[in-house]
Amino acid sequence: MTAAAHAAAEGRGMRACRPCLRTLQALLLWLALGLLLGDGARAQSIPLRRYAHDQGLLGVADTCLLQTGNGSLWVCSESGLYRFDGHRFEQVPLQGQRGHSISAASEDAEQRLWVTTFDAVYVDDGTQLRRLAPEETGALQSNKLRLANPRWGMVLLNGTQALRAVASADGRWRLQPLFDAATLARLPQLGKLGEAQSEADNLWLGCDHELCRVAADGSVTVYGQAQGLPPDRWRGVVRDRDGALWLRGDHHLMQLPAAAGRFVAQHPPGGAPLRQVVGQAQLLLDPQGRVLMRSGQSLLRWEHGRWRRFDRSNGLPDSGIAVLLFDHAGDLWMSVDGEGVVRWNGYGWIENWDVTQGMNAAPTWSILRNSQGALLLGNEAGMNRQRRADERFQPWLRDAGQQVLGLHNAADGSLWSLSALGELCHHDRQGRLLRSYPRLRVSIRRLFLDASGRIWILTTDGLYLLRPQSDDMPQRVQALPSSEYSDIQQRRDGSLWLAGAVGVFRLRDSTWTPIRLQLDGKPAQPWVSKLLIQEDGQVWAALYNPGVWQGRLDGDTLQLRPSVQPEQRELQIYLIRRTRNGWIWMGHNQGVDVYDGRRWSRLSQSQGLLWDDISESAFFEDHDGSVWIGTSKGTSHVLDPQRLFQAGAPRVTLSEFSRGGHPIAAGARLPWNQESLHIEAGSPDLYDDRNRVSLRYRFEGAQTRWIHTPNFEIEHPPLAPGEYTLELQLLDAYRHSASAPARVAFSVAPMWWRSQSMLALYVLLCGGLAIAALHWRERHLRQRERNLAELVALRTQELEHDKRELEIARAALAVKASHDSLTGLLNRAGILDALAAQMRHSVAEQQPLAVAMIDLDHFKRINDTYGHLIGDAVLTKVAKRLNTDLRESDLIGRYGGEELLGVLPGLPIPSHERLQRLRVAVCGHPLRVGSQSLAVTTSIGVAWYRPGETLQQLLARADQALYRAKHLGRNRVELQQP
């Protein structure tokens, strides 16, 4: 608590001028609280967070609660389906439409969301919640659709019939009867289903007035009177950690212990009703393994073999609770009829106590468990005691005064107490007053009892010491300045350390020593309001101004530097404590910061703390490691401090990324305009406390550094054309962690006058202008060039004409010189030149070369019989036939008279077939010459070139082969062996 708060507390104490009346009022309050209903349960005050219209939840008649595998929290209501982003609820449309009355929602094993309305079934297809067509569902009964999700498939209760959702190959669904006709005939109660609930691979069904279990293999087990189960409408099923099965009906609550064969009855306390007019008759297992159910406006929890009740006296809503849900963090969500949704913060690991639970007026100034095991609280109106954990707090030790700031146990079990007005009292174990010391006329800051039994009192006017065995009253320590002191501790070596407005002092033996302080390496003498020195020399401190300092003790010097945690620099620190496990606890005006040696975590109202404003010195570590923390509204009991560090990294959801109201999808290409980009984010894992979380984002392609903002709705200026990736990350200041970044890649097209088409047009225009300028500049030169060109062209045409005629004449002479004028074949000189060239080529390429000597048989007879003209015609036609049958590389020439010479490069040995085709080309069918049909045959002699021989030698061997062909009867091919 701040100094101003101390002053206010002191003022209130000074105005206490009627002690008798105050005593009477306190007594009446005690009696009134004792009349409150109780059933042996701890009367803690439940911290609730309410959600209704202000948080976007338009429907306050809620029908179901669901948290899906990705952490999203869903609320079904009569006005639509809502999803929670950690701060607000957003209505989710069903196939593009809002306002449906939702009856149920569930998630299947593939993490698909299923939703039922008054008369329809919807399923998430990856893009939207799509309504199943009538051919997929069949006939549905209105207002009687419920869902259950065993691991083997989604089940829909359609009235009293169970349907199983089966996926088709085309991506559609079929709702098929879960039980065939034979099963229904054998077990007719399966046709009278009431409720359905899943448990791993089991589907539990209220079937007629019995209970049916459907296993993954389709087998059905019926539980009824034979198993000790009375007839009832069975609606809720849960299995506890011991393996016992709990069952709830309209009139009975039953339990089947593990390995037992019969159910046993369990009776709610005080005849609590089981039948629920509104909402679901649920049975749940809480994160601590305890069975929880609702009963009217109350909650009942089974713990330590009996029921514990929570009702309006604990802070539950006045209206009836409809649906319950434990989220992944272990908090309990409750839909309240007509009021919306509430969340029980810190369920199971934080308990809170305030004036509604028997305590005096807050703040709580001191906390202690006495030698009898009772918990004591010093607060504004005096002292309270809780003798057992299942009892309410009661006023105690009225003679201790008001505004009890300090409580300490002595070694003998007696109790020392100190009020804000300086009333120091000593009580024995039973609370009987042993001695009351004269009031100190100063403002009190703290009471401390050291290991030797000395009483130290820190005040605004110095340090006072009482030696109970020898002193009649506390005496101010003269060795210290008369100033305000606010913190004190004793180390294992027995030294006493004192912090206050004039610095830090150490008492060793009987000597007080001032401690030198260095802040950021510079000597200083600041007001040290809180100090913790660990045994290893590490130091935590708070100065008068906000912020946390840490450093080390080096002899008589404290070296301090500001905390590296930026969010701690504005905190007003009220206490710094170390628990037995080595954790550091810092209470301040925004909750409690805890350091486990590696990580920081913050505890605040959003996690279940009663109030964020922590009282000075109101901190106590219990024997079981739990921690009690006093606040300006009461006391919080942290049952399981480990929960502060169990949460993983937070998640961030990109609720909206748009421009001009149009969503921006991944991979989108946006036309450029001057509209800003709109970003909305959510933190579904971190509820409500927006001081805890912040965002950082950047656009890769435009920025390299992150932009930090506390806002979850961001308007970013328009981006220039280019390729971008939005990166969005959530930062958790309480646990110093960050979410995995959400990414969306997109691009912005250039402005129209900078588009690719316009740039191409600019290039064309510039090129056109340059060409036009060149044309204009060279116009006259070109005209002169044209005139000269015409003259030159005319003269050139004349010369070209003469040249062409000369070339034609030369070509004709060349052809005439190398070709036979009659047959058009190469003449003797031409064919011999060609043969010589092929001989050289054969040697260079190492390829075969054949020479064929071709002679027309009895050609002289044709000349003699038909005349020389006919003979010439025969030679011409034979030449044409041979040219037709030749390869591209083959050559034929007229060697002399009726003899022809063929040059056949690349022809392998012996190539009979090819040479015979050459012969057949001549004599294959008669020659038609005028009116004559003449049968002409030919003899062919072939020789292959031998490297090194001369042309004449090659021709001589071919001629020898030709002679042999004629000698052997003509019209044949003979080869000269190589």
CSV table of C-alpha atoms in Angstrom, one decimal, residues 129-437:
chain,number,residue,atom,x,y,z
A,129,LEU,CA,-20.3,-23.3,-42.4
A,130,ARG,CA,-22.3,-25.0,-45.1
A,131,ARG,CA,-25.8,-26.2,-44.7
A,132,LEU,CA,-26.3,-29.8,-45.5
A,133,ALA,CA,-28.8,-30.3,-48.3
A,134,PRO,CA,-32.0,-32.3,-47.7
A,135,GLU,CA,-30.6,-35.2,-49.8
A,136,GLU,CA,-27.7,-35.4,-47.3
A,137,THR,CA,-29.7,-35.2,-44.1
A,138,GLY,CA,-33.0,-36.7,-44.9
A,139,ALA,CA,-36.1,-35.6,-42.9
A,140,LEU,CA,-35.1,-33.6,-39.8
A,141,GLN,CA,-37.3,-33.0,-36.7
A,142,SER,CA,-37.6,-29.3,-35.8
A,143,ASN,CA,-36.1,-28.2,-32.5
A,144,LYS,CA,-34.9,-31.7,-31.6
A,145,LEU,CA,-31.4,-31.8,-33.1
A,146,ARG,CA,-28.4,-32.5,-30.8
A,147,LEU,CA,-24.8,-33.6,-31.5
A,148,ALA,CA,-22.3,-36.0,-29.9
A,149,ASN,CA,-18.8,-36.6,-31.1
A,150,PRO,CA,-17.2,-39.9,-30.1
A,151,ARG,CA,-13.8,-40.4,-31.8
A,152,TRP,CA,-15.3,-42.8,-34.4
A,153,GLY,CA,-17.6,-40.2,-35.9
A,154,MET,CA,-20.2,-37.4,-35.5
A,155,VAL,CA,-23.6,-38.5,-34.3
A,156,LEU,CA,-26.8,-36.5,-34.6
A,157,LEU,CA,-29.8,-37.1,-32.5
A,158,ASN,CA,-32.8,-36.4,-34.7
A,159,GLY,CA,-35.7,-36.5,-32.3
A,160,THR,CA,-35.4,-40.0,-30.8
A,161,GLN,CA,-33.4,-41.4,-33.7
A,162,ALA,CA,-29.5,-41.5,-33.8
A,163,LEU,CA,-27.9,-40.7,-37.2
A,164,ARG,CA,-24.2,-41.1,-38.1
A,165,ALA,CA,-22.5,-38.6,-40.4
A,166,VAL,CA,-20.7,-40.5,-43.2
A,167,ALA,CA,-18.5,-38.6,-45.7
A,168,SER,CA,-19.0,-39.4,-49.4
A,169,ALA,CA,-16.3,-39.5,-52.1
A,170,ASP,CA,-17.7,-36.4,-53.7
A,171,GLY,CA,-17.1,-34.3,-50.5
A,172,ARG,CA,-20.7,-34.4,-49.4
A,173,TRP,CA,-22.2,-36.1,-46.4
A,174,ARG,CA,-24.8,-38.7,-45.6
A,175,LEU,CA,-26.7,-39.0,-42.3
A,176,GLN,CA,-27.4,-42.7,-42.0
A,177,PRO,CA,-29.2,-44.5,-39.1
A,178,LEU,CA,-26.7,-45.6,-36.4
A,179,PHE,CA,-28.6,-48.8,-35.7
A,180,ASP,CA,-29.9,-51.2,-38.2
A,181,ALA,CA,-33.4,-52.8,-38.1
A,182,ALA,CA,-32.1,-56.0,-36.4
A,183,THR,CA,-30.5,-54.0,-33.6
A,184,LEU,CA,-33.6,-51.9,-33.1
A,185,ALA,CA,-35.7,-55.1,-33.0
A,186,ARG,CA,-33.4,-56.7,-30.4
A,187,LEU,CA,-33.1,-53.5,-28.4
A,188,PRO,CA,-36.3,-51.4,-28.9
A,189,GLN,CA,-35.2,-48.9,-26.3
A,190,LEU,CA,-32.7,-47.6,-28.9
A,191,GLY,CA,-35.6,-46.1,-30.7
A,192,LYS,CA,-36.5,-44.0,-27.8
A,193,LEU,CA,-33.4,-41.9,-27.3
A,194,GLY,CA,-33.3,-38.8,-25.0
A,195,GLU,CA,-29.8,-37.5,-24.6
A,196,ALA,CA,-26.4,-38.3,-26.2
A,197,GLN,CA,-22.9,-37.7,-24.7
A,198,SER,CA,-19.5,-38.8,-25.9
A,199,GLU,CA,-16.6,-40.1,-23.9
A,200,ALA,CA,-13.5,-41.0,-26.0
A,201,ASP,CA,-14.7,-44.0,-28.1
A,202,ASN,CA,-17.9,-44.4,-26.1
A,203,LEU,CA,-21.3,-42.9,-27.0
A,204,TRP,CA,-23.7,-42.8,-24.1
A,205,LEU,CA,-27.4,-42.6,-24.8
A,206,GLY,CA,-30.3,-42.1,-22.6
A,207,CYS,CA,-32.5,-44.9,-24.1
A,208,ASP,CA,-36.1,-44.9,-22.8
A,209,HIS,CA,-35.5,-45.2,-19.0
A,210,GLU,CA,-32.2,-47.0,-19.3
A,211,LEU,CA,-28.6,-46.1,-20.2
A,212,CYS,CA,-27.0,-47.4,-23.4
A,213,ARG,CA,-23.3,-47.4,-24.3
A,214,VAL,CA,-22.3,-47.7,-28.0
A,215,ALA,CA,-18.7,-48.7,-28.5
A,216,ALA,CA,-16.5,-48.0,-31.5
A,217,ASP,CA,-17.2,-51.5,-33.0
A,218,GLY,CA,-20.9,-50.8,-32.9
A,219,SER,CA,-21.7,-53.1,-29.9
A,220,VAL,CA,-24.3,-51.8,-27.5
A,221,THR,CA,-24.3,-52.4,-23.7
A,222,VAL,CA,-27.5,-51.6,-21.8
A,223,TYR,CA,-27.5,-50.6,-18.1
A,224,GLY,CA,-30.8,-50.9,-16.2
A,225,GLN,CA,-32.3,-52.3,-13.1
A,226,ALA,CA,-30.2,-55.4,-13.3
A,227,GLN,CA,-27.2,-53.2,-12.7
A,228,GLY,CA,-28.9,-51.3,-9.9
A,229,LEU,CA,-29.9,-48.4,-12.1
A,230,PRO,CA,-33.4,-47.1,-11.4
A,231,PRO,CA,-35.7,-46.0,-14.3
A,232,ASP,CA,-35.0,-42.4,-15.1
A,233,ARG,CA,-34.3,-40.0,-18.0
A,234,TRP,CA,-30.5,-40.2,-17.9
A,235,ARG,CA,-28.9,-37.0,-19.2
A,236,GLY,CA,-25.4,-36.6,-17.9
A,237,VAL,CA,-22.4,-39.0,-17.9
A,238,VAL,CA,-18.8,-38.6,-16.8
A,239,ARG,CA,-16.0,-40.9,-15.7
A,240,ASP,CA,-13.7,-39.7,-12.9
A,241,ARG,CA,-10.0,-40.3,-12.6
A,242,ASP,CA,-10.6,-43.3,-10.4
A,243,GLY,CA,-12.5,-45.0,-13.2
A,244,ALA,CA,-15.9,-44.5,-11.6
A,245,LEU,CA,-18.8,-43.7,-13.9
A,246,TRP,CA,-21.2,-40.9,-12.7
A,247,LEU,CA,-24.7,-40.7,-14.1
A,248,ARG,CA,-27.3,-38.0,-13.7
A,249,GLY,CA,-31.0,-38.3,-14.4
A,250,ASP,CA,-34.0,-36.2,-13.7
A,251,HIS,CA,-34.5,-37.7,-10.3
A,252,HIS,CA,-31.3,-39.8,-9.5
A,253,LEU,CA,-27.6,-39.3,-9.2
A,254,MET,CA,-25.8,-42.6,-9.5
A,255,GLN,CA,-22.2,-43.9,-9.4
A,256,LEU,CA,-20.7,-47.1,-10.8
A,257,PRO,CA,-17.4,-47.5,-9.0
A,258,ALA,CA,-14.5,-48.9,-11.0
A,259,ALA,CA,-14.6,-52.7,-11.4
A,260,ALA,CA,-18.0,-52.8,-9.7
A,261,GLY,CA,-21.1,-54.4,-11.2
A,262,ARG,CA,-23.8,-52.3,-9.7
A,263,PHE,CA,-24.6,-48.6,-9.4
A,264,VAL,CA,-24.8,-46.9,-6.1
A,265,ALA,CA,-26.8,-43.8,-5.3
A,266,GLN,CA,-25.2,-40.5,-4.6
A,267,HIS,CA,-27.4,-37.9,-2.8
A,268,PRO,CA,-26.9,-34.2,-3.5
A,269,PRO,CA,-26.7,-32.1,-0.3
A,270,GLY,CA,-29.9,-30.7,1.1
A,271,GLY,CA,-32.0,-32.4,-1.5
A,272,ALA,CA,-30.6,-30.2,-4.3
A,273,PRO,CA,-32.8,-30.6,-7.4
A,274,LEU,CA,-31.4,-32.7,-10.3
A,275,ARG,CA,-34.1,-31.9,-12.9
A,276,GLN,CA,-33.2,-28.8,-14.9
A,277,VAL,CA,-35.9,-26.7,-16.4
A,278,VAL,CA,-33.4,-24.5,-18.3
A,279,GLY,CA,-30.1,-25.7,-19.9
A,280,GLN,CA,-28.3,-29.0,-19.8
A,281,ALA,CA,-28.2,-31.5,-17.0
A,282,GLN,CA,-24.4,-31.8,-17.2
A,283,LEU,CA,-21.8,-33.7,-15.3
A,284,LEU,CA,-18.2,-32.5,-15.8
A,285,LEU,CA,-14.8,-33.5,-14.6
A,286,ASP,CA,-12.8,-30.4,-13.6
A,287,PRO,CA,-9.0,-30.0,-14.3
A,288,GLN,CA,-8.3,-31.3,-10.7
A,289,GLY,CA,-10.3,-34.5,-11.4
A,290,ARG,CA,-13.4,-33.5,-9.3
A,291,VAL,CA,-16.9,-34.1,-10.5
A,292,LEU,CA,-18.9,-30.9,-11.0
A,293,MET,CA,-22.6,-30.4,-11.7
A,294,ARG,CA,-25.1,-27.6,-11.6
A,295,SER,CA,-28.2,-27.6,-9.5
A,296,GLY,CA,-30.6,-24.8,-10.1
A,297,GLN,CA,-28.6,-21.6,-9.2
A,298,SER,CA,-25.8,-23.5,-7.5
A,299,LEU,CA,-22.8,-25.6,-8.4
A,300,LEU,CA,-22.0,-28.8,-6.6
A,301,ARG,CA,-18.5,-30.3,-6.6
A,302,TRP,CA,-17.5,-33.7,-5.2
A,303,GLU,CA,-14.3,-33.5,-3.2
A,304,HIS,CA,-12.9,-35.5,-0.3
A,305,GLY,CA,-15.9,-37.7,-0.3
A,306,ARG,CA,-18.6,-35.0,0.1
A,307,TRP,CA,-20.3,-32.3,-1.9
A,308,ARG,CA,-19.2,-28.7,-1.8
A,309,ARG,CA,-21.7,-26.1,-2.8
A,310,PHE,CA,-21.2,-22.8,-4.6
A,311,ASP,CA,-24.1,-20.4,-4.8
A,312,ARG,CA,-25.0,-16.7,-4.8
A,313,SER,CA,-23.3,-16.3,-1.4
A,314,ASN,CA,-20.0,-17.1,-3.2
A,315,GLY,CA,-20.8,-14.6,-6.0
A,316,LEU,CA,-22.5,-16.9,-8.5
A,317,PRO,CA,-25.2,-15.1,-10.6
A,318,ASP,CA,-28.8,-14.9,-9.3
A,319,SER,CA,-30.2,-16.4,-12.6
A,320,GLY,CA,-30.0,-20.1,-13.4
A,321,ILE,CA,-26.8,-21.5,-14.9
A,322,ALA,CA,-27.6,-23.2,-18.2
A,323,VAL,CA,-24.4,-24.7,-19.6
A,324,LEU,CA,-20.9,-25.3,-18.2
A,325,LEU,CA,-17.5,-25.6,-19.9
A,326,PHE,CA,-13.9,-25.9,-18.8
A,327,ASP,CA,-11.5,-24.3,-21.3
A,328,HIS,CA,-8.0,-25.4,-22.1
A,329,ALA,CA,-6.6,-23.2,-19.4
A,330,GLY,CA,-8.9,-24.7,-16.7
A,331,ASP,CA,-11.2,-21.7,-16.3
A,332,LEU,CA,-14.9,-22.5,-15.9
A,333,TRP,CA,-17.3,-20.8,-18.3
A,334,MET,CA,-21.0,-20.7,-17.5
A,335,SER,CA,-23.9,-19.5,-19.6
A,336,VAL,CA,-26.5,-17.8,-17.4
A,337,ASP,CA,-30.1,-17.7,-18.5
A,338,GLY,CA,-30.9,-14.2,-19.7
A,339,GLU,CA,-27.5,-12.7,-18.6
A,340,GLY,CA,-25.0,-14.0,-21.1
A,341,VAL,CA,-21.8,-15.8,-20.2
A,342,VAL,CA,-19.6,-15.6,-17.1
A,343,ARG,CA,-16.1,-16.9,-16.6
A,344,TRP,CA,-14.7,-18.2,-13.2
A,345,ASN,CA,-11.2,-16.9,-13.3
A,346,GLY,CA,-8.5,-19.0,-11.8
A,347,TYR,CA,-10.8,-22.0,-11.1
A,348,GLY,CA,-9.2,-24.6,-9.0
A,349,TRP,CA,-6.0,-22.8,-8.3
A,350,ILE,CA,-7.0,-19.5,-6.8
A,351,GLU,CA,-9.5,-18.9,-4.1
A,352,ASN,CA,-10.6,-15.4,-2.9
A,353,TRP,CA,-12.1,-14.1,0.3
A,354,ASP,CA,-13.8,-10.8,1.0
A,355,VAL,CA,-16.4,-9.3,3.3
A,356,THR,CA,-19.1,-11.5,1.9
A,357,GLN,CA,-17.2,-14.5,3.3
A,358,GLY,CA,-17.1,-13.3,6.9
A,359,MET,CA,-14.0,-11.1,6.8
A,360,ASN,CA,-13.8,-7.6,8.2
A,361,ALA,CA,-13.6,-4.6,6.0
A,362,ALA,CA,-10.7,-4.6,3.6
A,363,PRO,CA,-7.8,-3.9,2.9
A,364,THR,CA,-6.0,-6.9,4.3
A,365,TRP,CA,-2.8,-5.7,5.9
A,366,SER,CA,-1.2,-8.9,7.3
A,367,ILE,CA,-1.5,-12.7,6.9
A,368,LEU,CA,-0.3,-15.4,9.2
A,369,ARG,CA,-1.0,-19.0,10.3
A,370,ASN,CA,-0.7,-19.3,14.0
A,371,SER,CA,0.7,-22.1,16.1
A,372,GLN,CA,-2.8,-23.7,16.3
A,373,GLY,CA,-2.9,-24.0,12.5
A,374,ALA,CA,-5.6,-21.3,12.1
A,375,LEU,CA,-5.2,-18.6,9.4
A,376,LEU,CA,-5.2,-15.1,10.7
A,377,LEU,CA,-5.8,-11.9,8.7
A,378,GLY,CA,-5.1,-8.4,9.9
A,379,ASN,CA,-7.3,-5.9,8.2
A,380,GLU,CA,-9.1,-2.6,8.4
A,381,ALA,CA,-11.5,-3.5,11.3
A,382,GLY,CA,-9.1,-5.7,13.3
A,383,MET,CA,-8.4,-9.4,12.9
A,384,ASN,CA,-10.1,-12.5,11.4
A,385,ARG,CA,-9.5,-16.2,12.0
A,386,GLN,CA,-10.2,-19.2,9.9
A,387,ARG,CA,-9.7,-22.3,12.0
A,388,ARG,CA,-10.1,-24.9,9.2
A,389,ALA,CA,-9.9,-24.6,5.5
A,390,ASP,CA,-13.6,-25.5,5.1
A,391,GLU,CA,-14.8,-22.7,7.5
A,392,ARG,CA,-15.7,-19.1,7.0
A,393,PHE,CA,-13.6,-16.3,8.5
A,394,GLN,CA,-14.7,-15.0,11.9
A,395,PRO,CA,-13.7,-11.9,13.8
A,396,TRP,CA,-11.0,-12.6,16.5
A,397,LEU,CA,-9.0,-10.8,19.1
A,398,ARG,CA,-11.0,-7.6,19.4
A,399,ASP,CA,-8.5,-6.3,22.0
A,400,ALA,CA,-5.8,-6.3,19.2
A,401,GLY,CA,-7.2,-3.0,17.9
A,402,GLN,CA,-8.1,-1.9,14.4
A,403,GLN,CA,-6.1,-1.7,11.2
A,404,VAL,CA,-3.9,-4.6,12.2
A,405,LEU,CA,-0.8,-4.1,10.1
A,406,GLY,CA,1.5,-6.7,11.6
A,407,LEU,CA,1.2,-10.3,12.9
A,408,HIS,CA,4.0,-12.5,14.1
A,409,ASN,CA,4.4,-15.8,15.8
A,410,ALA,CA,6.8,-16.1,18.7
A,411,ALA,CA,9.0,-19.2,19.3
A,412,ASP,CA,6.7,-20.2,22.1
A,413,GLY,CA,3.6,-20.1,19.9
A,414,SER,CA,2.3,-16.9,21.2
A,415,LEU,CA,1.1,-14.1,18.9
A,416,TRP,CA,2.3,-10.5,18.5
A,417,SER,CA,0.1,-8.0,16.7
A,418,LEU,CA,0.5,-4.3,15.9
A,419,SER,CA,-2.2,-1.9,14.7
A,420,ALA,CA,-1.7,1.2,12.5
A,421,LEU,CA,-2.2,3.4,15.6
A,422,GLY,CA,0.7,1.8,17.4
A,423,GLU,CA,-1.2,-0.7,19.6
A,424,LEU,CA,1.2,-3.6,20.2
A,425,CYS,CA,-0.4,-6.6,21.8
A,426,HIS,CA,0.9,-10.0,22.9
A,427,HIS,CA,-1.6,-13.0,23.0
A,428,ASP,CA,-1.1,-16.6,24.1
A,429,ARG,CA,-1.8,-19.6,21.9
A,430,GLN,CA,-5.5,-19.5,22.8
A,431,GLY,CA,-5.8,-15.8,22.0
A,432,ARG,CA,-5.9,-14.6,25.6
A,433,LEU,CA,-4.2,-11.2,25.9
A,434,LEU,CA,-1.0,-11.4,27.8
A,435,ARG,CA,0.0,-7.8,27.6
A,436,SER,CA,-0.9,-4.6,25.8
A,437,TYR,CA,1.9,-2.0,25.4
